[in-house]
Short mmCIF file of C-alpha atoms in Angstrom, two decimals:
data_model
loop_
_atom_site.label_atom_id
_atom_site.label_comp_id
_atom_site.label_asym_id
_atom_site.label_seq_id
_atom_site.Cartn_x
_atom_site.Cartn_y
_atom_site.Cartn_z
CA MET A 1 0.00 0.00 0.00
CA SER A 2 2.98 2.27 -0.55
CA GLU A 3 2.01 5.64 -1.91
CA THR A 4 3.13 4.97 -5.48
CA ILE A 5 1.01 4.78 -8.60
CA GLU A 6 2.58 1.47 -9.59
CA ASN A 7 0.87 -0.26 -6.65
CA VAL A 8 -2.69 0.64 -7.65
CA PRO A 9 -4.75 -2.54 -8.12
CA ALA A 10 -5.59 -3.38 -11.72
CA THR A 11 -9.30 -3.21 -10.87
CA ALA A 12 -9.06 0.39 -9.74
CA THR A 13 -10.32 2.79 -12.38
CA GLY A 14 -11.28 6.41 -12.56
CA PRO A 15 -9.58 9.55 -11.28
CA VAL A 16 -9.05 10.10 -7.58
CA ARG A 17 -6.56 12.97 -7.65
CA ARG A 18 -9.15 15.69 -7.03
CA SER A 19 -12.16 13.56 -6.25
CA ARG A 20 -14.50 14.45 -3.41
CA ASP A 21 -16.63 11.35 -3.84
CA VAL A 22 -16.19 10.06 -0.29
CA PRO A 23 -17.91 6.63 -0.64
CA MET A 24 -15.81 5.85 -3.73
CA LEU A 25 -12.59 7.01 -2.08
CA VAL A 26 -13.21 4.94 1.06
CA GLN A 27 -14.12 1.88 -1.00
CA ARG A 28 -10.93 2.16 -3.01
CA ALA A 29 -8.83 2.86 0.07
CA ARG A 30 -10.24 -0.32 1.60
CA ALA A 31 -9.17 -2.15 -1.56
CA GLY A 32 -5.60 -0.92 -1.10
CA ASP A 33 -5.49 1.95 -3.57
CA PRO A 34 -2.76 4.28 -2.23
CA ARG A 35 -4.02 7.18 -4.32
CA ALA A 36 -7.40 7.01 -2.59
CA VAL A 37 -5.69 6.92 0.81
CA ALA A 38 -3.59 9.93 -0.18
CA ARG A 39 -6.69 11.82 -1.34
CA LEU A 40 -8.57 11.12 1.89
CA ILE A 41 -5.65 12.35 4.00
CA THR A 42 -5.41 15.45 1.82
CA LEU A 43 -9.10 16.16 2.44
CA VAL A 44 -8.43 15.73 6.17
CA GLU A 45 -5.37 18.01 6.16
CA SER A 46 -7.09 20.75 4.20
CA GLY A 47 -10.19 20.71 6.43
CA ASP A 48 -12.38 20.21 3.37
CA GLU A 49 -16.13 20.67 3.81
CA VAL A 50 -16.61 16.93 3.13
CA LEU A 51 -14.54 16.09 6.24
CA PRO A 52 -17.65 15.15 8.29
CA GLN A 53 -18.61 12.72 5.50
CA VAL A 54 -15.11 11.23 5.56
CA ALA A 55 -15.29 10.79 9.35
CA ALA A 56 -18.74 9.15 9.10
CA ALA A 57 -17.58 6.74 6.39
CA LEU A 58 -14.51 5.73 8.42
CA ALA A 59 -16.29 5.37 11.77
CA PRO A 60 -17.05 1.61 11.38
CA TYR A 61 -13.33 0.88 11.12
CA ALA A 62 -12.22 2.82 14.21
CA GLY A 63 -10.01 1.01 16.69
CA GLN A 64 -8.91 -1.74 14.31
CA ALA A 65 -5.25 -0.69 14.15
CA GLN A 66 -2.60 -0.64 16.85
CA VAL A 67 -1.28 2.92 17.09
CA VAL A 68 2.36 3.30 18.15
CA GLY A 69 3.89 6.75 18.72
CA LEU A 70 7.60 7.44 18.41
CA THR A 71 8.98 10.66 19.86
CA GLY A 72 12.21 12.14 21.09
CA SER A 73 14.66 14.94 20.54
CA PRO A 74 16.11 15.70 17.10
CA GLY A 75 18.92 13.39 16.11
CA VAL A 76 18.05 10.38 18.29
CA GLY A 77 17.20 8.21 15.28
CA LYS A 78 13.40 8.28 15.14
CA SER A 79 13.16 7.89 11.37
CA THR A 80 15.74 5.11 11.24
CA THR A 81 14.00 3.27 14.06
CA THR A 82 10.62 3.71 12.36
CA ASN A 83 12.07 2.37 9.12
CA GLU A 84 13.41 -0.73 10.85
CA LEU A 85 10.17 -1.27 12.80
CA VAL A 86 8.27 -1.25 9.51
CA ARG A 87 10.61 -3.97 8.26
CA ALA A 88 10.03 -6.08 11.39
CA LEU A 89 6.25 -5.64 11.26
CA ARG A 90 6.13 -6.53 7.58
CA ALA A 91 8.06 -9.72 8.37
CA ARG A 92 5.14 -10.61 10.65
CA GLY A 93 2.73 -10.06 7.79
CA HIS A 94 1.23 -6.82 9.13
CA ARG A 95 0.03 -4.01 6.89
CA VAL A 96 1.70 -0.87 8.17
CA GLY A 97 0.88 2.81 7.93
CA VAL A 98 3.38 5.52 8.83
CA LEU A 99 2.56 9.14 9.58
CA ALA A 100 5.80 11.11 9.79
CA ILE A 101 5.26 14.64 11.09
CA ASP A 102 7.78 17.19 9.86
CA PRO A 103 8.27 20.72 11.21
CA SER A 104 6.95 23.49 9.01
CA SER A 105 8.59 26.81 8.24
CA PRO A 106 7.26 29.67 10.39
CA PHE A 107 7.63 31.90 7.33
CA THR A 108 6.28 29.88 4.39
CA GLY A 109 4.39 27.10 6.19
CA GLY A 110 6.21 24.56 4.01
CA ALA A 111 8.13 21.49 5.18
CA ILE A 112 11.03 19.49 3.81
CA LEU A 113 9.25 16.18 4.55
CA GLY A 114 12.63 14.52 4.97
CA ASP A 115 11.30 11.52 6.90
CA ARG A 116 9.67 10.26 3.72
CA VAL A 117 13.05 10.35 1.98
CA ARG A 118 14.65 8.25 4.73
CA MET A 119 12.03 5.48 4.37
CA GLN A 120 12.46 4.75 0.67
CA ASP A 121 13.33 1.13 1.51
CA HIS A 122 9.58 0.48 1.60
CA ALA A 123 8.50 2.68 -1.31
CA THR A 124 7.54 -0.26 -3.52
CA ASP A 125 5.96 -2.42 -0.81
CA PRO A 126 2.16 -2.59 -1.32
CA GLY A 127 1.76 -3.47 2.36
CA VAL A 128 3.20 -0.15 3.53
CA TYR A 129 1.77 3.35 3.31
CA ILE A 130 4.03 6.26 4.27
CA ARG A 131 2.73 9.81 4.54
CA SER A 132 4.72 12.82 5.62
CA MET A 133 2.64 15.60 7.13
CA SER A 134 3.62 19.16 7.92
CA SER A 135 3.03 20.26 11.51
CA ARG A 136 1.80 23.61 10.09
CA GLY A 137 2.76 25.37 13.29
CA HIS A 138 0.75 23.03 15.52
CA LEU A 139 2.45 22.54 18.88
CA GLY A 140 2.85 19.22 20.67
CA GLY A 141 4.93 17.39 18.06
CA LEU A 142 2.02 16.46 15.79
CA SER A 143 -0.16 17.99 13.10
CA ALA A 144 -3.72 19.02 13.95
CA ALA A 145 -4.93 16.57 11.29
CA THR A 146 -3.04 13.58 12.71
CA PRO A 147 -5.95 11.93 14.61
CA GLN A 148 -8.17 11.88 11.52
CA ALA A 149 -5.25 10.73 9.35
CA VAL A 150 -4.85 7.78 11.73
CA ARG A 151 -8.52 6.95 11.15
CA VAL A 152 -7.94 7.01 7.39
CA LEU A 153 -5.12 4.47 7.72
CA GLU A 154 -7.27 2.31 10.00
CA GLY A 155 -9.99 2.41 7.38
CA ALA A 156 -7.45 1.47 4.71
CA GLY A 157 -6.79 -1.79 6.54
CA CYS A 158 -3.52 -1.05 8.33
CA ASP A 159 -2.85 -3.40 11.23
CA VAL A 160 -0.31 -1.05 12.80
CA VAL A 161 0.01 2.73 12.44
CA LEU A 162 3.34 4.27 13.42
CA VAL A 163 3.20 7.99 14.23
CA GLU A 164 6.59 9.67 14.27
CA THR A 165 6.60 13.15 15.81
CA VAL A 166 8.78 16.10 14.94
CA GLY A 167 11.92 16.47 17.03
CA VAL A 168 10.47 17.54 20.36
CA GLY A 169 11.54 19.13 23.61
CA GLN A 170 10.55 18.45 27.19
CA ALA A 171 6.91 19.54 27.13
CA GLU A 172 5.59 18.40 23.74
CA VAL A 173 3.77 15.24 24.74
CA GLU A 174 0.64 15.22 22.59
CA VAL A 175 1.53 11.90 20.97
CA ALA A 176 0.78 10.11 24.26
CA SER A 177 -2.90 11.05 23.94
CA LEU A 178 -3.01 9.62 20.41
CA ALA A 179 -1.06 6.37 20.67
CA ASP A 180 -1.86 3.07 22.32
CA THR A 181 1.85 2.68 23.04
CA THR A 182 4.37 5.53 23.17
CA LEU A 183 8.07 5.01 22.53
CA VAL A 184 10.45 7.71 23.74
CA LEU A 185 13.81 7.52 22.01
CA LEU A 186 16.96 8.80 23.64
CA ALA A 187 20.63 8.73 22.75
CA PRO A 188 23.74 8.78 24.93
CA GLY A 189 24.81 12.25 26.02
CA MET A 190 21.36 13.78 26.53
CA GLY A 191 22.03 14.66 30.17
CA ASP A 192 22.44 13.29 33.65
CA ALA A 193 19.88 11.61 35.88
CA ILE A 194 18.65 14.90 37.35
CA GLN A 195 17.95 16.27 33.88
CA ALA A 196 16.19 13.02 32.98
CA VAL A 197 13.86 13.40 35.94
CA LYS A 198 13.07 16.97 34.92
CA ALA A 199 12.28 16.19 31.30
CA GLY A 200 8.50 16.11 30.97
CA ILE A 201 8.61 14.14 27.76
CA LEU A 202 10.11 11.19 29.59
CA GLU A 203 7.01 10.87 31.75
CA ILE A 204 4.86 9.76 28.81
CA ALA A 205 6.91 6.73 27.79
CA ASP A 206 5.54 3.21 27.82
CA VAL A 207 8.83 2.04 26.34
CA PHE A 208 12.18 3.82 26.46
CA VAL A 209 14.52 3.13 23.56
CA VAL A 210 18.16 4.04 24.10
CA ASN A 211 19.27 4.21 20.50
CA LYS A 212 22.87 4.50 19.24
CA ALA A 213 23.73 2.18 22.12
CA ASP A 214 27.20 1.57 20.69
CA ARG A 215 28.22 5.09 21.72
CA ASP A 216 30.05 6.01 24.90
CA GLY A 217 27.65 6.81 27.69
CA ALA A 218 24.93 4.33 26.70
CA ASP A 219 25.22 2.42 29.97
CA ALA A 220 24.93 5.66 31.94
CA THR A 221 21.84 6.68 29.97
CA VAL A 222 20.19 3.33 30.69
CA ARG A 223 21.02 3.67 34.40
CA ASP A 224 19.61 7.19 34.49
CA ILE A 225 16.33 6.10 32.95
CA GLN A 226 16.05 3.03 35.17
CA GLY A 227 16.70 5.24 38.18
CA MET A 228 13.97 7.63 37.10
CA ILE A 229 11.53 4.73 36.67
CA ALA A 230 12.41 3.43 40.14
CA LEU A 231 11.50 6.80 41.64
CA GLY A 232 7.97 6.65 40.23
CA GLU A 233 5.09 5.54 42.42
CA ARG A 234 3.09 2.66 40.96
CA GLY A 235 0.26 0.66 42.37
CA PRO A 236 -0.07 -3.13 42.08
CA GLY A 237 -0.39 -4.21 38.47
CA GLU A 238 0.52 -0.82 37.01
CA TRP A 239 2.73 -0.78 33.93
CA ARG A 240 6.45 -0.34 34.51
CA PRO A 241 8.08 1.25 31.45
CA GLN A 242 10.50 -0.99 29.62
CA VAL A 243 14.03 0.11 28.70
CA VAL A 244 15.42 -1.26 25.45
CA ARG A 245 18.77 -0.70 23.75
CA SER A 246 19.10 -0.45 19.98
CA ILE A 247 21.42 0.47 17.16
CA ALA A 248 18.76 1.17 14.57
CA ALA A 249 21.26 2.07 11.84
CA ARG A 250 22.44 -1.55 11.96
CA GLY A 251 19.02 -3.05 12.61
CA GLU A 252 20.08 -4.18 16.10
CA GLY A 253 17.60 -4.27 18.97
CA ILE A 254 14.53 -3.83 16.74
CA ASP A 255 13.12 -7.22 17.71
CA ASP A 256 13.50 -6.21 21.36
CA ILE A 257 11.54 -3.01 20.67
CA ALA A 258 8.79 -4.99 18.95
CA ALA A 259 8.68 -7.43 21.88
CA ALA A 260 8.33 -4.54 24.35
CA ILE A 261 5.45 -3.12 22.28
CA ASP A 262 3.78 -6.55 22.31
CA LYS A 263 4.21 -6.83 26.07
CA HIS A 264 2.65 -3.42 26.60
CA ARG A 265 -0.25 -4.26 24.28
CA GLY A 266 -0.91 -7.41 26.33
CA TRP A 267 -0.94 -5.36 29.54
CA LEU A 268 -3.30 -2.80 28.01
CA GLU A 269 -5.79 -5.47 27.02
CA GLN A 270 -5.52 -7.38 30.29
CA HIS A 271 -6.19 -4.31 32.46
CA GLY A 272 -8.80 -2.61 30.28
CA GLU A 273 -6.42 0.26 29.68
CA LEU A 274 -6.62 -0.02 25.90
CA ARG A 275 -10.32 0.83 25.93
CA ARG A 276 -9.77 3.64 28.43
CA ARG A 277 -7.01 5.20 26.34
CA ARG A 278 -9.08 5.01 23.17
CA GLU A 279 -12.10 6.55 24.86
CA ALA A 280 -9.87 9.36 26.14
CA ARG A 281 -8.55 9.82 22.60
CA ALA A 282 -12.10 10.03 21.26
CA ALA A 283 -13.02 12.56 23.95
CA ALA A 284 -10.04 14.72 22.97
CA GLU A 285 -11.09 14.56 19.30
CA ILE A 286 -14.66 15.55 20.10
CA GLU A 287 -13.45 18.44 22.25
CA ALA A 288 -11.04 19.64 19.55
CA ILE A 289 -13.76 19.58 16.89
CA ALA A 290 -16.24 21.40 19.14
CA LEU A 291 -13.66 24.05 20.05
CA GLY A 292 -12.82 24.47 16.38
CA VAL A 293 -16.47 25.13 15.58
CA LEU A 294 -16.68 27.66 18.42
CA ARG A 295 -13.54 29.43 17.20
CA ASP A 296 -15.03 29.68 13.73
CA ARG A 297 -18.25 31.13 15.14
CA ILE A 298 -16.38 33.60 17.31
CA GLY A 299 -14.31 34.57 14.31
CA SER A 300 -17.49 35.32 12.40
CA LEU A 301 -18.59 37.63 15.21
CA ARG A 302 -15.54 39.82 14.59
CA ASP A 303 -17.20 40.92 11.37
CA GLY A 304 -20.23 42.13 13.31
CA THR A 305 -20.63 44.61 16.12
CA GLU A 306 -21.14 42.40 19.19
CA LEU A 307 -17.51 41.51 19.94
CA PRO A 308 -16.12 45.04 19.35
CA THR A 309 -18.90 46.46 21.53
CA LEU A 310 -18.12 44.08 24.36
CA ALA A 311 -14.38 44.73 23.98
CA ALA A 312 -14.97 48.47 24.30
CA LYS A 313 -17.03 47.96 27.45
CA VAL A 314 -14.30 45.80 29.02
CA ALA A 315 -11.61 48.32 28.08
CA GLU A 316 -13.47 51.19 29.76
CA GLY A 317 -14.31 49.13 32.85
CA ALA A 318 -18.07 49.05 32.26
CA ILE A 319 -18.11 45.24 32.33
CA ASP A 320 -15.68 42.53 33.37
CA PRO A 321 -14.23 40.08 30.81
CA TYR A 322 -15.99 37.04 32.32
CA ALA A 323 -19.38 38.68 32.01
CA ALA A 324 -18.47 39.73 28.47
CA ALA A 325 -17.50 36.16 27.62
CA ASP A 326 -20.81 34.87 29.01
CA GLU A 327 -22.67 37.38 26.88
CA LEU A 328 -20.65 36.41 23.81
CA LEU A 329 -21.36 32.72 24.36
CA SER A 330 -25.06 33.50 24.69
CA GLN A 331 -24.84 35.07 21.25
CA LEU A 332 -23.46 31.77 19.95
CA GLY A 333 -26.38 29.86 21.39
CA THR A 334 -24.25 27.96 23.92
#
């Protein structure tokens, strides 16, 4: 299911490049047509007016894929690890989707989409679909369209969806609310144990991957992470994050990463955590959509007189901002 025209099934006919025929696109995506998958994700990214139709058509296939997030600082080897994980998952016979989020320019909004270039090993594999997405200024390491793009890949029959974030810092942890299992990649030399405890991004990991483990300092990095894990308070039966070493550039340790993901998936299912996480993910999606609608409605009020009138009253002290907000919301029918 790689995004190349050569992999389109012989039975697929008709243009999809600019199509907005949602039932046809979903049907062809289900049949493995990468062009239909690409078109659906494009509709999602652009916020097209048919997006509610796309979401409705994909709803029956929700929750059918295992979603694995990969995050970490720039240069730790996320793309290389993702590439090797795809290889391991394909060896198991899984259909794999990859969403690689690239940072966008604050000036042009464009992105290099370099992760796609690094994964050309799988470009001709019909069982793999790779899509680079620009973050478009969205904070948290993902693109705002990522949750719906995951649903498109689920609908297209992917067994596993790998979501690789942009290179992130300590506080960009949004991927944890999207993924069933979150991998945090580190490399030797990132800092001492105290810094590891401080780093907020480390608190979201289900599995820690110390990549480039052939470098000096790998043992110290592993000890730091294990020490941080030992400091955490966990009740009986709670998940204890795994620590795995790898040298992704040589394909070493990838089977250990896959085994750790499997172990976490088993724990999620055994303790009912998988359902809880997916319900929390759905709640976050609903909230984001509702807030988006409200922002659009508020934006439309700027063209009228209500918001400027309220702003003037707040500025002159005739009304407080909370009362003004209540009045504005009443104008929106909320």
